[in-house]
PDB file of C-alpha atoms in Angstrom:
ATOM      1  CA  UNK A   1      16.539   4.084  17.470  1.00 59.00           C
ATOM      2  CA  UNK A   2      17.972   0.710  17.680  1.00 64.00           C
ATOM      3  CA  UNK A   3      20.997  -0.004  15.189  1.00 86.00           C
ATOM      4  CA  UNK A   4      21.184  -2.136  12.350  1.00 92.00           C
ATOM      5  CA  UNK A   5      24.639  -4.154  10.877  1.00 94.00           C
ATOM      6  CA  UNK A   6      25.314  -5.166   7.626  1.00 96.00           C
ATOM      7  CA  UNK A   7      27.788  -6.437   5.403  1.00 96.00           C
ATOM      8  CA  UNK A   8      29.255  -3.758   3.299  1.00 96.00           C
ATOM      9  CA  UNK A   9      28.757  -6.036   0.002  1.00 97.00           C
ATOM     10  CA  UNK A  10      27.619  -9.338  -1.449  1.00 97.00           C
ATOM     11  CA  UNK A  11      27.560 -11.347  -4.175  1.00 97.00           C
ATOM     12  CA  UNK A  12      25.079 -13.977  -5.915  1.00 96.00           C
ATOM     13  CA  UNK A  13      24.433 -15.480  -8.907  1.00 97.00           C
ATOM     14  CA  UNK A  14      21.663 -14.859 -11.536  1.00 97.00           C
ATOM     15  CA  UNK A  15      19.412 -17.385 -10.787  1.00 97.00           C
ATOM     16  CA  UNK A  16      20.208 -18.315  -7.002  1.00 97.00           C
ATOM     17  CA  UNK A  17      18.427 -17.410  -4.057  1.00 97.00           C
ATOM     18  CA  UNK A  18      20.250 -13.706  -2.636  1.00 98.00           C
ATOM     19  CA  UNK A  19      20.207 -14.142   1.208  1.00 98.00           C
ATOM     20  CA  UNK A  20      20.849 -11.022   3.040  1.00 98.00           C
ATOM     21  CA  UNK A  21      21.730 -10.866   6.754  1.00 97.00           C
ATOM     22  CA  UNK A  22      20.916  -8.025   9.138  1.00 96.00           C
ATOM     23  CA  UNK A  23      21.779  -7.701  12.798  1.00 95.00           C
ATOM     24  CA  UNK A  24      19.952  -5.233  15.149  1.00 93.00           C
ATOM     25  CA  UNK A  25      20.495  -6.879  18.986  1.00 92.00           C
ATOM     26  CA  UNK A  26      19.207  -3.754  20.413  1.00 90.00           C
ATOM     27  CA  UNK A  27      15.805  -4.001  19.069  1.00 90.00           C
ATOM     28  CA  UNK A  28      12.802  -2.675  20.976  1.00 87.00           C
ATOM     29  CA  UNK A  29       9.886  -5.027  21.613  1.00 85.00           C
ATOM     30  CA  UNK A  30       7.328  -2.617  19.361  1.00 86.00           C
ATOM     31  CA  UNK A  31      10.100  -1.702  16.515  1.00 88.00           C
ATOM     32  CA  UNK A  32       9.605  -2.866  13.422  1.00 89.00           C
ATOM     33  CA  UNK A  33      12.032  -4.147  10.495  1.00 92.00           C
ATOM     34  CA  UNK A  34      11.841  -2.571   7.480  1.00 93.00           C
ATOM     35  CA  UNK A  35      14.019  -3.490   3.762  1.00 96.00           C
ATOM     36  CA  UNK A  36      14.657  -0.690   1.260  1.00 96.00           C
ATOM     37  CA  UNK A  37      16.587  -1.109  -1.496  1.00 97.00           C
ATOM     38  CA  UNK A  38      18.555   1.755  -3.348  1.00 96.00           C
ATOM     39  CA  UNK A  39      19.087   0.875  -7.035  1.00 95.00           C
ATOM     40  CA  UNK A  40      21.822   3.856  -8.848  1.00 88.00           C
ATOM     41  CA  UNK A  41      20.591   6.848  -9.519  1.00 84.00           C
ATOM     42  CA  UNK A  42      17.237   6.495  -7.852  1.00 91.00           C
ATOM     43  CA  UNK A  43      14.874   7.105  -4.800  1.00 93.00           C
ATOM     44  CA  UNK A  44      14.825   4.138  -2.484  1.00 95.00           C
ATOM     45  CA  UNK A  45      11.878   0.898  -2.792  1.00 94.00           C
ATOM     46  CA  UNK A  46      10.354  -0.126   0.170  1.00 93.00           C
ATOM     47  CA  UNK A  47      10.065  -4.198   0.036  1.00 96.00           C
ATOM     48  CA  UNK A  48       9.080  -5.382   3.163  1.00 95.00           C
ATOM     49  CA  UNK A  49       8.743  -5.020   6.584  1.00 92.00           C
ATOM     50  CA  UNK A  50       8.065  -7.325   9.927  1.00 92.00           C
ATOM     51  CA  UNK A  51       7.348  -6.823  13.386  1.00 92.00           C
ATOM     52  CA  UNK A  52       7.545 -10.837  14.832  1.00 91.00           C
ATOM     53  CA  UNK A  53       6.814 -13.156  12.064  1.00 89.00           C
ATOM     54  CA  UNK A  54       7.972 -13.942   8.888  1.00 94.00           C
ATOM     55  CA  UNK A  55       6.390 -11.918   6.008  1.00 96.00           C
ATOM     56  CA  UNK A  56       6.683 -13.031   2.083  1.00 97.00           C
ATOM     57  CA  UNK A  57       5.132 -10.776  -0.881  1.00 96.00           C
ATOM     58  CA  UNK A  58       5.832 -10.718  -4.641  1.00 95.00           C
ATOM     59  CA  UNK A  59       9.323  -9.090  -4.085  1.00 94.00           C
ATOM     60  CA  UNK A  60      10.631 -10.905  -1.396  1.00 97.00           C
ATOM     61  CA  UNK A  61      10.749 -13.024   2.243  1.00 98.00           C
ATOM     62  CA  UNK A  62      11.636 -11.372   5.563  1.00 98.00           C
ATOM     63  CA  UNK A  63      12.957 -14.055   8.287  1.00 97.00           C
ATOM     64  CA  UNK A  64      13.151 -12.896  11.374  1.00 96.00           C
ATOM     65  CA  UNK A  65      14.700 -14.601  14.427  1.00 95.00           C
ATOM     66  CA  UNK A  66      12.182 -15.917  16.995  1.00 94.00           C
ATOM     67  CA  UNK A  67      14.376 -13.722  19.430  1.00 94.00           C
ATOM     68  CA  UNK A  68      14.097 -10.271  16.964  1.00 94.00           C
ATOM     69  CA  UNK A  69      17.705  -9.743  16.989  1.00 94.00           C
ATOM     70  CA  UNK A  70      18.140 -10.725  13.377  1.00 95.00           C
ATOM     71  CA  UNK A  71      16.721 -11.012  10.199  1.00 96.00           C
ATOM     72  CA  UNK A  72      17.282 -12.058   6.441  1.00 97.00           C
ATOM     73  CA  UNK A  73      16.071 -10.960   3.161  1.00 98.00           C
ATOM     74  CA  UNK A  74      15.536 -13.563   1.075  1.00 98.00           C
ATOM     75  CA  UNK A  75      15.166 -12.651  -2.892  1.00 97.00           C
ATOM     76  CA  UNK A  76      14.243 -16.156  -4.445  1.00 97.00           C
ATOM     77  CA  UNK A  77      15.342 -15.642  -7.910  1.00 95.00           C
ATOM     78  CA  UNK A  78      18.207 -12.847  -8.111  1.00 97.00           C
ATOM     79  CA  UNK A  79      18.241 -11.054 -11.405  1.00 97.00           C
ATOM     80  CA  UNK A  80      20.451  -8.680 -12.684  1.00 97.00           C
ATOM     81  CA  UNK A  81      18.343  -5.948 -12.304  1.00 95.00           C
ATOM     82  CA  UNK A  82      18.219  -7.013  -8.420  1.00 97.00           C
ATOM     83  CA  UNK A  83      21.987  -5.259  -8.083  1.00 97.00           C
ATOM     84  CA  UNK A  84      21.375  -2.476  -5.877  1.00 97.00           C
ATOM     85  CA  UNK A  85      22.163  -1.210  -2.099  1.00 97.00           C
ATOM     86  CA  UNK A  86      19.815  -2.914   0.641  1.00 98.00           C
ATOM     87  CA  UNK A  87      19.007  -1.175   3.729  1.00 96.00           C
ATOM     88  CA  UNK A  88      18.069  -3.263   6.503  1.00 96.00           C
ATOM     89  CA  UNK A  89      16.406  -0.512   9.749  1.00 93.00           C
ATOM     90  CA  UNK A  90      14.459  -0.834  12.190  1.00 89.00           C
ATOM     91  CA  UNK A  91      11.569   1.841  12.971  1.00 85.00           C
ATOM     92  CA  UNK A  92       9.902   2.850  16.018  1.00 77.00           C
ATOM     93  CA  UNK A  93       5.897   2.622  15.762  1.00 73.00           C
ATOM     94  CA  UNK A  94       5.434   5.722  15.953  1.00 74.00           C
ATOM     95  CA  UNK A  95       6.660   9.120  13.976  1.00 70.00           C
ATOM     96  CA  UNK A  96       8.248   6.930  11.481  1.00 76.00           C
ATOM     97  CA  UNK A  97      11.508   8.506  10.270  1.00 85.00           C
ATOM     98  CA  UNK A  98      13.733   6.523   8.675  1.00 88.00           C
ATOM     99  CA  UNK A  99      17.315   6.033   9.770  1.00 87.00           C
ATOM    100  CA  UNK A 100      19.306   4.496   7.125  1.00 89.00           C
ATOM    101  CA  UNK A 101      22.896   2.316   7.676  1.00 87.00           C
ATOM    102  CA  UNK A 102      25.334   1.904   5.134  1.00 88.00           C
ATOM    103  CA  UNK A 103      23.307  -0.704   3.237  1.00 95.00           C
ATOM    104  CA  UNK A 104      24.399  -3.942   1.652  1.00 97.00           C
ATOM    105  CA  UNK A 105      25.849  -3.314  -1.954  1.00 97.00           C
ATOM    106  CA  UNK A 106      24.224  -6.407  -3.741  1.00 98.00           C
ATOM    107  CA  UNK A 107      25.891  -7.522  -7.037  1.00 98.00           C
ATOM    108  CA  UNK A 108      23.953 -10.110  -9.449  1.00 97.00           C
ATOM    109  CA  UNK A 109      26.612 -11.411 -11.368  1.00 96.00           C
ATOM    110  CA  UNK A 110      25.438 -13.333 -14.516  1.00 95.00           C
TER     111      UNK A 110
ATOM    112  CA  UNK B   1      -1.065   6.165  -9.949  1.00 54.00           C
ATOM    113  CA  UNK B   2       1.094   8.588  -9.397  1.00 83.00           C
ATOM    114  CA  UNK B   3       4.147   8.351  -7.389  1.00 94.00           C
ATOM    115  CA  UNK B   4       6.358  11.256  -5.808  1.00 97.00           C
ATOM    116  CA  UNK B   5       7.637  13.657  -7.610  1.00 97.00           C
ATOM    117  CA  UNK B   6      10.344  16.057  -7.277  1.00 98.00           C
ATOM    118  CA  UNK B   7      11.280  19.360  -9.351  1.00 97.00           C
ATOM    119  CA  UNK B   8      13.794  20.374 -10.436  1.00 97.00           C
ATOM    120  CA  UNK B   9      15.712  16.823 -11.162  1.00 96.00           C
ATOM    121  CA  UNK B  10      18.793  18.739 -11.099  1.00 97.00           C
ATOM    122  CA  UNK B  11      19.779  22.139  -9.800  1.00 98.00           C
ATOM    123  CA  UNK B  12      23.338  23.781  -9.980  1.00 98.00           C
ATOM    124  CA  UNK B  13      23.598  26.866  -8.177  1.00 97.00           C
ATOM    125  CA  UNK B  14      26.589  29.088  -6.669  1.00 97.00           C
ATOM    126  CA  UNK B  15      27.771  29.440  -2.697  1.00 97.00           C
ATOM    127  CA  UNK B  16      25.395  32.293  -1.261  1.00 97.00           C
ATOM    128  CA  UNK B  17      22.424  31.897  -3.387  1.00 98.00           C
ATOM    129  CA  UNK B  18      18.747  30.920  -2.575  1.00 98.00           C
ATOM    130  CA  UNK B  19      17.558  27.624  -3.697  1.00 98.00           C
ATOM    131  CA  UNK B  20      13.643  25.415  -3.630  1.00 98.00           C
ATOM    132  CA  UNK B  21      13.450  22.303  -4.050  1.00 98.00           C
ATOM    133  CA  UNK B  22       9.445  21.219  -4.342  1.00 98.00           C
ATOM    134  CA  UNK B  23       7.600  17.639  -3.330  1.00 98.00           C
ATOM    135  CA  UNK B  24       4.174  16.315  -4.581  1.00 98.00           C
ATOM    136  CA  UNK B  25       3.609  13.426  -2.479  1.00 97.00           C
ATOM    137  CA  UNK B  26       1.175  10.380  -3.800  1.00 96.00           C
ATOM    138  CA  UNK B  27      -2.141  11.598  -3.291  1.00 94.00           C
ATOM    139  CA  UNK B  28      -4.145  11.327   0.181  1.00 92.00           C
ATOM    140  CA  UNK B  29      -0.817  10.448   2.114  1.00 93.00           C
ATOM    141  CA  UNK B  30      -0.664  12.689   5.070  1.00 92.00           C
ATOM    142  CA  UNK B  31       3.097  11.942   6.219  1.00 93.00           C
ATOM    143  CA  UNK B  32       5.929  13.577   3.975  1.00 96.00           C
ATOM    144  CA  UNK B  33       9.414  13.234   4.566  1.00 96.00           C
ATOM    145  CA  UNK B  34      12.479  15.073   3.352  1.00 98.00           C
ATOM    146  CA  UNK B  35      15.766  13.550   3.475  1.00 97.00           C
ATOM    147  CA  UNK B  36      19.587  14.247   2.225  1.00 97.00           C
ATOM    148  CA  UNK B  37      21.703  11.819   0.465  1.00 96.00           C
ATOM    149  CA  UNK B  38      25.212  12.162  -0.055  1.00 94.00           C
ATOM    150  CA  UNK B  39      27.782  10.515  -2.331  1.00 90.00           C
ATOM    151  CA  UNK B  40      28.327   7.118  -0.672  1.00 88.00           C
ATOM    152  CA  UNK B  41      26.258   7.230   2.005  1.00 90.00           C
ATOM    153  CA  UNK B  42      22.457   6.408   3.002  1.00 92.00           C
ATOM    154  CA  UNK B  43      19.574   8.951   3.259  1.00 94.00           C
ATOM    155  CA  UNK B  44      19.604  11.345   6.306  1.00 94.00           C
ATOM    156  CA  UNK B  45      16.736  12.426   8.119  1.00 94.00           C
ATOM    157  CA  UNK B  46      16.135  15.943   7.725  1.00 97.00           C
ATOM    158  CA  UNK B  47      12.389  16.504   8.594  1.00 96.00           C
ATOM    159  CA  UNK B  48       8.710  15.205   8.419  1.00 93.00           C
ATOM    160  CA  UNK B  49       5.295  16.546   8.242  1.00 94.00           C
ATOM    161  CA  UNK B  50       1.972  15.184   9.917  1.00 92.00           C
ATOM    162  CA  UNK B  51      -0.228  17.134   7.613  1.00 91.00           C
ATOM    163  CA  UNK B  52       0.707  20.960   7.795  1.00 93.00           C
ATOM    164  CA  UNK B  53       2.566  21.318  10.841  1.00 91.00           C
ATOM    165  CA  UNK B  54       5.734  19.487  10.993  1.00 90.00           C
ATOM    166  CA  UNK B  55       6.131  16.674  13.635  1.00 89.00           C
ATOM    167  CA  UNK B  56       9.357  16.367  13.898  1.00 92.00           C
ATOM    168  CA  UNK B  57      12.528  18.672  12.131  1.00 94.00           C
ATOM    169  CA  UNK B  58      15.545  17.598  14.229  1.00 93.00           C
ATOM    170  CA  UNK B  59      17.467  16.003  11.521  1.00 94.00           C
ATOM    171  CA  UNK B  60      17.967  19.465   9.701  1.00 96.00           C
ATOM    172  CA  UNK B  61      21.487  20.497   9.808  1.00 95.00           C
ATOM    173  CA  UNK B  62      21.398  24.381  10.810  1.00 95.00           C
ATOM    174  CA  UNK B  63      18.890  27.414  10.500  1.00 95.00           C
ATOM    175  CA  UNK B  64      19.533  27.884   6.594  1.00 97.00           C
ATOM    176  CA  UNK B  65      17.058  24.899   6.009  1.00 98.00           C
ATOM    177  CA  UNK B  66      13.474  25.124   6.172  1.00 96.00           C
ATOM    178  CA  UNK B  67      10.684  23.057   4.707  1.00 97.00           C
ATOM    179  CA  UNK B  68       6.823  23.981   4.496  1.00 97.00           C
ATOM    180  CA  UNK B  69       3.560  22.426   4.014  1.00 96.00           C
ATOM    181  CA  UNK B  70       1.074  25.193   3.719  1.00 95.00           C
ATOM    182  CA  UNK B  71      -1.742  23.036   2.965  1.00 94.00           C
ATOM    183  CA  UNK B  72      -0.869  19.942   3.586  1.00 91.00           C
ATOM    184  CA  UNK B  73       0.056  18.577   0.100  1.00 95.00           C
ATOM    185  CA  UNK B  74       2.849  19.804  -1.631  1.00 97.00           C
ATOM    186  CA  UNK B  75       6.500  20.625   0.153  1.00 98.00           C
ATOM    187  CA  UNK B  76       8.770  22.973  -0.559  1.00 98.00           C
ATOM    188  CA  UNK B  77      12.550  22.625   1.288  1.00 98.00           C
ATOM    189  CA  UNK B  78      14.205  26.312   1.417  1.00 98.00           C
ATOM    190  CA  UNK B  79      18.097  26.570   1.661  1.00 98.00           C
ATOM    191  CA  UNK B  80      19.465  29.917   2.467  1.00 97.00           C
ATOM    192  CA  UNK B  81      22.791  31.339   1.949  1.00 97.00           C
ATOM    193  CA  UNK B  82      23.958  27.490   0.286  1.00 98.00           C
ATOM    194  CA  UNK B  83      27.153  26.516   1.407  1.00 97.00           C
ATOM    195  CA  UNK B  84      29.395  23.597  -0.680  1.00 97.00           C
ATOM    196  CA  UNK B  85      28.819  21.151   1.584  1.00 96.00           C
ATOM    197  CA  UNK B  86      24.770  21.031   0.804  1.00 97.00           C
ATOM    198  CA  UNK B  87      25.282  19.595  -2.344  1.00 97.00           C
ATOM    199  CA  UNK B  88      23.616  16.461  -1.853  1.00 97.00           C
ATOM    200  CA  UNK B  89      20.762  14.796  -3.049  1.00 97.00           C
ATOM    201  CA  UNK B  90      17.766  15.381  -1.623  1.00 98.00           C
ATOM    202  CA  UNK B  91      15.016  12.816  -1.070  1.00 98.00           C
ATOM    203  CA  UNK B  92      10.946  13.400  -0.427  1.00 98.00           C
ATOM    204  CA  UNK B  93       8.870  10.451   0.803  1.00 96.00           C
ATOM    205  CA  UNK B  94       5.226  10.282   1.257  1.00 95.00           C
ATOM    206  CA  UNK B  95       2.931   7.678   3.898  1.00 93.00           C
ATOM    207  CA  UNK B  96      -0.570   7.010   4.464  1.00 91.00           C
ATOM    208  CA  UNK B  97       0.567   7.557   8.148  1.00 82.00           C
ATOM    209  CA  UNK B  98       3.303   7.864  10.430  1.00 76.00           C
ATOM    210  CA  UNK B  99       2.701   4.311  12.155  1.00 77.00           C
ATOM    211  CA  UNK B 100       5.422   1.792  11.628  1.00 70.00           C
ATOM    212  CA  UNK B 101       3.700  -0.197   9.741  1.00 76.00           C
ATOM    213  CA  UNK B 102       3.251   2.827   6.881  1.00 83.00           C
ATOM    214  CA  UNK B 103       5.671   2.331   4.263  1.00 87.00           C
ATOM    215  CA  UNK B 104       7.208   5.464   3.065  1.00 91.00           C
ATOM    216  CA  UNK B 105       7.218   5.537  -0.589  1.00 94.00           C
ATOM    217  CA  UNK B 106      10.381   8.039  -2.137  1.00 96.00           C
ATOM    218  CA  UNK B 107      10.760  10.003  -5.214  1.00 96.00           C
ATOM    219  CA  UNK B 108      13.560  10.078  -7.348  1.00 95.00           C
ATOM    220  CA  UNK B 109      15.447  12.980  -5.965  1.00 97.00           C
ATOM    221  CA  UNK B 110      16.717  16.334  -6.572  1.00 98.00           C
ATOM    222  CA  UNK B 111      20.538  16.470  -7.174  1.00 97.00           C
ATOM    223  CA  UNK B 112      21.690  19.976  -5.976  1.00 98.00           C
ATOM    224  CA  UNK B 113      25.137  21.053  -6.560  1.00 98.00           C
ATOM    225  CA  UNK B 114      26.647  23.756  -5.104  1.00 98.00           C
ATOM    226  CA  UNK B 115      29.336  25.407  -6.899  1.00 96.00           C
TER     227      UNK B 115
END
Protein backbone atom coordinates (compact mmCIF):
# COMPACT_ATOMS: atom_id res chain seq x y z
CA UNK A 1 0.00 0.00 0.00
CA UNK A 2 1.45 3.19 -1.09
CA UNK A 3 2.37 5.72 1.84
CA UNK A 4 0.91 8.84 2.73
CA UNK A 5 2.87 12.16 4.56
CA UNK A 6 1.48 14.64 6.56
CA UNK A 7 2.16 17.38 8.73
CA UNK A 8 1.90 16.40 12.30
CA UNK A 9 -0.37 19.66 13.05
CA UNK A 10 -1.97 22.81 11.70
CA UNK A 11 -3.56 25.70 12.44
CA UNK A 12 -6.44 28.03 10.89
CA UNK A 13 -8.69 30.45 11.76
CA UNK A 14 -12.52 30.30 12.31
CA UNK A 15 -13.70 31.52 9.29
CA UNK A 16 -10.72 30.88 6.74
CA UNK A 17 -10.39 28.33 4.28
CA UNK A 18 -8.29 25.04 6.23
CA UNK A 19 -5.97 23.72 3.43
CA UNK A 20 -4.52 20.43 4.17
CA UNK A 21 -1.57 18.91 2.26
CA UNK A 22 -0.92 15.21 1.70
CA UNK A 23 1.96 13.58 -0.10
CA UNK A 24 1.81 9.93 -1.38
CA UNK A 25 4.66 9.82 -4.48
CA UNK A 26 4.34 6.16 -4.52
CA UNK A 27 0.84 6.02 -5.61
CA UNK A 28 -0.46 3.23 -7.83
CA UNK A 29 -2.25 4.16 -11.05
CA UNK A 30 -5.78 2.38 -9.71
CA UNK A 31 -5.36 3.60 -5.84
CA UNK A 32 -7.57 5.81 -4.66
CA UNK A 33 -7.35 8.86 -2.05
CA UNK A 34 -9.42 8.77 0.65
CA UNK A 35 -9.91 11.78 3.84
CA UNK A 36 -11.08 10.65 7.28
CA UNK A 37 -11.20 12.74 9.94
CA UNK A 38 -10.92 11.64 13.71
CA UNK A 39 -12.69 14.15 16.00
CA UNK A 40 -11.79 13.14 20.22
CA UNK A 41 -13.34 10.54 21.53
CA UNK A 42 -14.96 9.19 18.42
CA UNK A 43 -15.02 6.68 15.42
CA UNK A 44 -13.48 8.20 12.33
CA UNK A 45 -15.83 10.30 9.27
CA UNK A 46 -15.18 9.46 5.95
CA UNK A 47 -15.26 12.93 3.79
CA UNK A 48 -14.08 12.30 0.57
CA UNK A 49 -12.29 10.41 -1.70
CA UNK A 50 -10.67 10.73 -5.46
CA UNK A 51 -9.16 8.60 -7.89
CA UNK A 52 -7.90 11.46 -10.81
CA UNK A 53 -10.04 14.45 -10.56
CA UNK A 54 -11.01 16.83 -8.22
CA UNK A 55 -14.12 15.92 -6.13
CA UNK A 56 -16.21 18.67 -3.94
CA UNK A 57 -19.37 17.60 -1.66
CA UNK A 58 -21.10 19.39 1.24
CA UNK A 59 -18.09 18.71 3.61
CA UNK A 60 -15.32 19.45 1.61
CA UNK A 61 -12.89 19.71 -1.83
CA UNK A 62 -10.26 17.09 -2.70
CA UNK A 63 -7.41 18.56 -5.17
CA UNK A 64 -5.45 16.27 -6.51
CA UNK A 65 -2.27 16.83 -8.57
CA UNK A 66 -2.64 16.14 -12.32
CA UNK A 67 0.46 13.80 -11.62
CA UNK A 68 -1.45 11.84 -8.36
CA UNK A 69 1.40 12.37 -6.14
CA UNK A 70 -0.40 14.91 -4.01
CA UNK A 71 -3.44 16.15 -2.82
CA UNK A 72 -5.22 18.85 -0.56
CA UNK A 73 -8.23 19.01 1.52
CA UNK A 74 -9.78 22.00 1.27
CA UNK A 75 -12.53 22.85 4.17
CA UNK A 76 -14.02 26.27 2.90
CA UNK A 77 -15.28 27.65 6.06
CA UNK A 78 -13.28 26.13 9.19
CA UNK A 79 -15.36 26.04 12.31
CA UNK A 80 -14.51 25.18 15.58
CA UNK A 81 -16.11 22.09 15.59
CA UNK A 82 -13.78 21.27 12.40
CA UNK A 83 -10.69 20.66 15.12
CA UNK A 84 -9.99 17.15 14.76
CA UNK A 85 -7.14 14.63 13.33
CA UNK A 86 -7.24 14.25 9.36
CA UNK A 87 -6.10 11.18 7.76
CA UNK A 88 -5.04 11.50 4.34
CA UNK A 89 -4.54 7.27 2.69
CA UNK A 90 -4.58 5.95 -0.15
CA UNK A 91 -6.55 2.52 -0.87
CA UNK A 92 -6.07 -0.13 -3.28
CA UNK A 93 -9.39 -0.93 -5.41
CA UNK A 94 -9.81 -3.80 -4.20
CA UNK A 95 -10.23 -5.51 -0.48
CA UNK A 96 -10.37 -2.10 0.92
CA UNK A 97 -8.61 -2.03 4.31
CA UNK A 98 -7.70 0.98 5.56
CA UNK A 99 -4.17 1.91 6.53
CA UNK A 100 -4.11 4.93 8.58
CA UNK A 101 -0.82 7.54 9.05
CA UNK A 102 -0.41 9.67 11.85
CA UNK A 103 -3.02 12.18 10.67
CA UNK A 104 -2.94 15.95 10.65
CA UNK A 105 -4.01 17.38 14.16
CA UNK A 106 -6.22 20.36 12.87
CA UNK A 107 -6.84 23.22 15.39
CA UNK A 108 -9.70 25.95 14.61
CA UNK A 109 -8.68 28.64 16.66
CA UNK A 110 -11.42 31.34 17.13
CA UNK B 1 -30.72 5.35 9.67
CA UNK B 2 -28.81 3.63 11.73
CA UNK B 3 -25.16 3.79 11.93
CA UNK B 4 -22.61 1.22 13.58
CA UNK B 5 -22.82 0.31 16.71
CA UNK B 6 -20.61 -1.15 19.19
CA UNK B 7 -21.31 -2.82 22.77
CA UNK B 8 -20.03 -2.52 25.38
CA UNK B 9 -18.75 1.37 25.08
CA UNK B 10 -16.38 0.55 27.70
CA UNK B 11 -15.00 -2.66 29.12
CA UNK B 12 -12.38 -3.01 32.02
CA UNK B 13 -11.25 -6.37 32.55
CA UNK B 14 -8.08 -8.11 34.32
CA UNK B 15 -4.75 -9.82 32.51
CA UNK B 16 -5.92 -13.54 31.73
CA UNK B 17 -9.55 -13.09 31.32
CA UNK B 18 -11.91 -13.62 28.27
CA UNK B 19 -13.35 -10.64 26.68
CA UNK B 20 -16.29 -9.85 23.37
CA UNK B 21 -16.53 -7.06 21.95
CA UNK B 22 -19.82 -7.10 19.40
CA UNK B 23 -20.47 -4.98 15.89
CA UNK B 24 -23.87 -4.25 14.17
CA UNK B 25 -22.88 -2.85 10.99
CA UNK B 26 -25.44 -0.33 8.98
CA UNK B 27 -27.83 -2.51 7.46
CA UNK B 28 -27.29 -4.34 3.92
CA UNK B 29 -23.43 -3.52 4.00
CA UNK B 30 -21.64 -6.69 3.28
CA UNK B 31 -17.92 -5.51 4.18
CA UNK B 32 -17.13 -5.16 8.05
CA UNK B 33 -13.99 -4.16 9.38
CA UNK B 34 -12.40 -4.36 12.80
CA UNK B 35 -9.64 -2.21 13.72
CA UNK B 36 -7.41 -1.21 16.99
CA UNK B 37 -6.67 2.22 18.06
CA UNK B 38 -4.22 3.12 20.49
CA UNK B 39 -3.48 6.23 22.56
CA UNK B 40 -1.85 8.57 20.01
CA UNK B 41 -1.87 6.73 17.17
CA UNK B 42 -4.23 5.96 14.01
CA UNK B 43 -6.50 2.87 13.58
CA UNK B 44 -4.76 -0.50 12.80
CA UNK B 45 -5.99 -3.01 10.59
CA UNK B 46 -6.90 -6.01 12.33
CA UNK B 47 -9.37 -7.90 10.00
CA UNK B 48 -12.32 -7.73 7.45
CA UNK B 49 -15.20 -9.74 6.40
CA UNK B 50 -16.74 -10.22 2.78
CA UNK B 51 -20.00 -11.49 4.11
CA UNK B 52 -19.36 -14.58 6.46
CA UNK B 53 -16.05 -15.71 5.63
CA UNK B 54 -13.35 -13.34 6.32
CA UNK B 55 -11.27 -11.97 3.34
CA UNK B 56 -8.54 -10.94 4.76
CA UNK B 57 -7.23 -11.27 8.84
CA UNK B 58 -3.50 -10.43 8.54
CA UNK B 59 -3.54 -7.35 10.57
CA UNK B 60 -4.44 -9.39 13.82
CA UNK B 61 -1.64 -9.35 16.20
CA UNK B 62 -1.32 -13.14 17.48
CA UNK B 63 -3.66 -16.29 17.88
CA UNK B 64 -5.55 -14.81 21.06
CA UNK B 65 -7.70 -12.68 18.57
CA UNK B 66 -10.46 -13.93 16.62
CA UNK B 67 -13.44 -12.29 15.02
CA UNK B 68 -16.68 -14.05 13.53
CA UNK B 69 -19.47 -13.40 11.27
CA UNK B 70 -21.78 -16.33 11.54
CA UNK B 71 -24.34 -14.93 9.40
CA UNK B 72 -23.11 -12.31 7.87
CA UNK B 73 -24.41 -9.36 9.99
CA UNK B 74 -23.32 -8.89 13.29
CA UNK B 75 -19.39 -9.37 14.51
CA UNK B 76 -18.15 -10.44 17.42
CA UNK B 77 -14.02 -9.91 18.08
CA UNK B 78 -12.83 -12.67 20.79
CA UNK B 79 -9.61 -11.93 22.88
CA UNK B 80 -8.23 -14.77 24.80
CA UNK B 81 -5.98 -14.84 27.69
CA UNK B 82 -5.86 -10.50 27.45
CA UNK B 83 -2.59 -9.28 27.95
CA UNK B 84 -1.92 -5.25 29.06
CA UNK B 85 -0.86 -4.30 25.98
CA UNK B 86 -4.54 -4.97 24.24
CA UNK B 87 -5.97 -2.23 25.87
CA UNK B 88 -6.82 -0.21 23.02
CA UNK B 89 -9.71 0.95 21.41
CA UNK B 90 -11.25 -1.00 19.13
CA UNK B 91 -12.95 0.20 15.95
CA UNK B 92 -15.82 -1.70 13.61
CA UNK B 93 -16.55 -0.28 10.15
CA UNK B 94 -19.16 -1.34 7.78
CA UNK B 95 -19.23 -0.89 3.44
CA UNK B 96 -21.62 -1.53 0.81
CA UNK B 97 -18.51 -3.30 -0.73
CA UNK B 98 -14.97 -3.80 -0.60
CA UNK B 99 -14.21 -1.68 -3.89
CA UNK B 100 -12.23 1.46 -3.35
CA UNK B 101 -14.63 3.51 -4.06
CA UNK B 102 -16.89 2.04 -0.86
CA UNK B 103 -16.54 4.28 1.94
CA UNK B 104 -16.22 2.54 5.18
CA UNK B 105 -18.44 4.08 7.65
CA UNK B 106 -17.01 3.48 11.68
CA UNK B 107 -18.69 3.25 14.94
CA UNK B 108 -17.77 4.89 17.92
CA UNK B 109 -15.60 2.32 19.52
CA UNK B 110 -15.14 0.06 22.33
CA UNK B 111 -12.49 1.26 24.88
CA UNK B 112 -11.04 -1.95 26.52
CA UNK B 113 -8.72 -1.67 29.33
CA UNK B 114 -6.79 -4.21 30.58
CA UNK B 115 -5.84 -4.10 34.08
Amino acid sequence: DAKTTQPPSMDCAEGRAANLPCNHSTISGNEYVYWYRQIHSQGPQYIIHGLKNNETNEMASLIITEDRKSSTLILPHATLRDTAVYYCIVRVPKGGKLIFGQGTELSVKP
Amino acid sequence: GAGVSQTPSNKVTEKGKYVELRCDPISGHTALYWYRQSLGQGPEFLIYFQGTGAADDSGLPNDRFFAVRPEGSVSTLKIQRTERGDSAVYLCASSIGTSGYNEQFFGPGTRLTVL
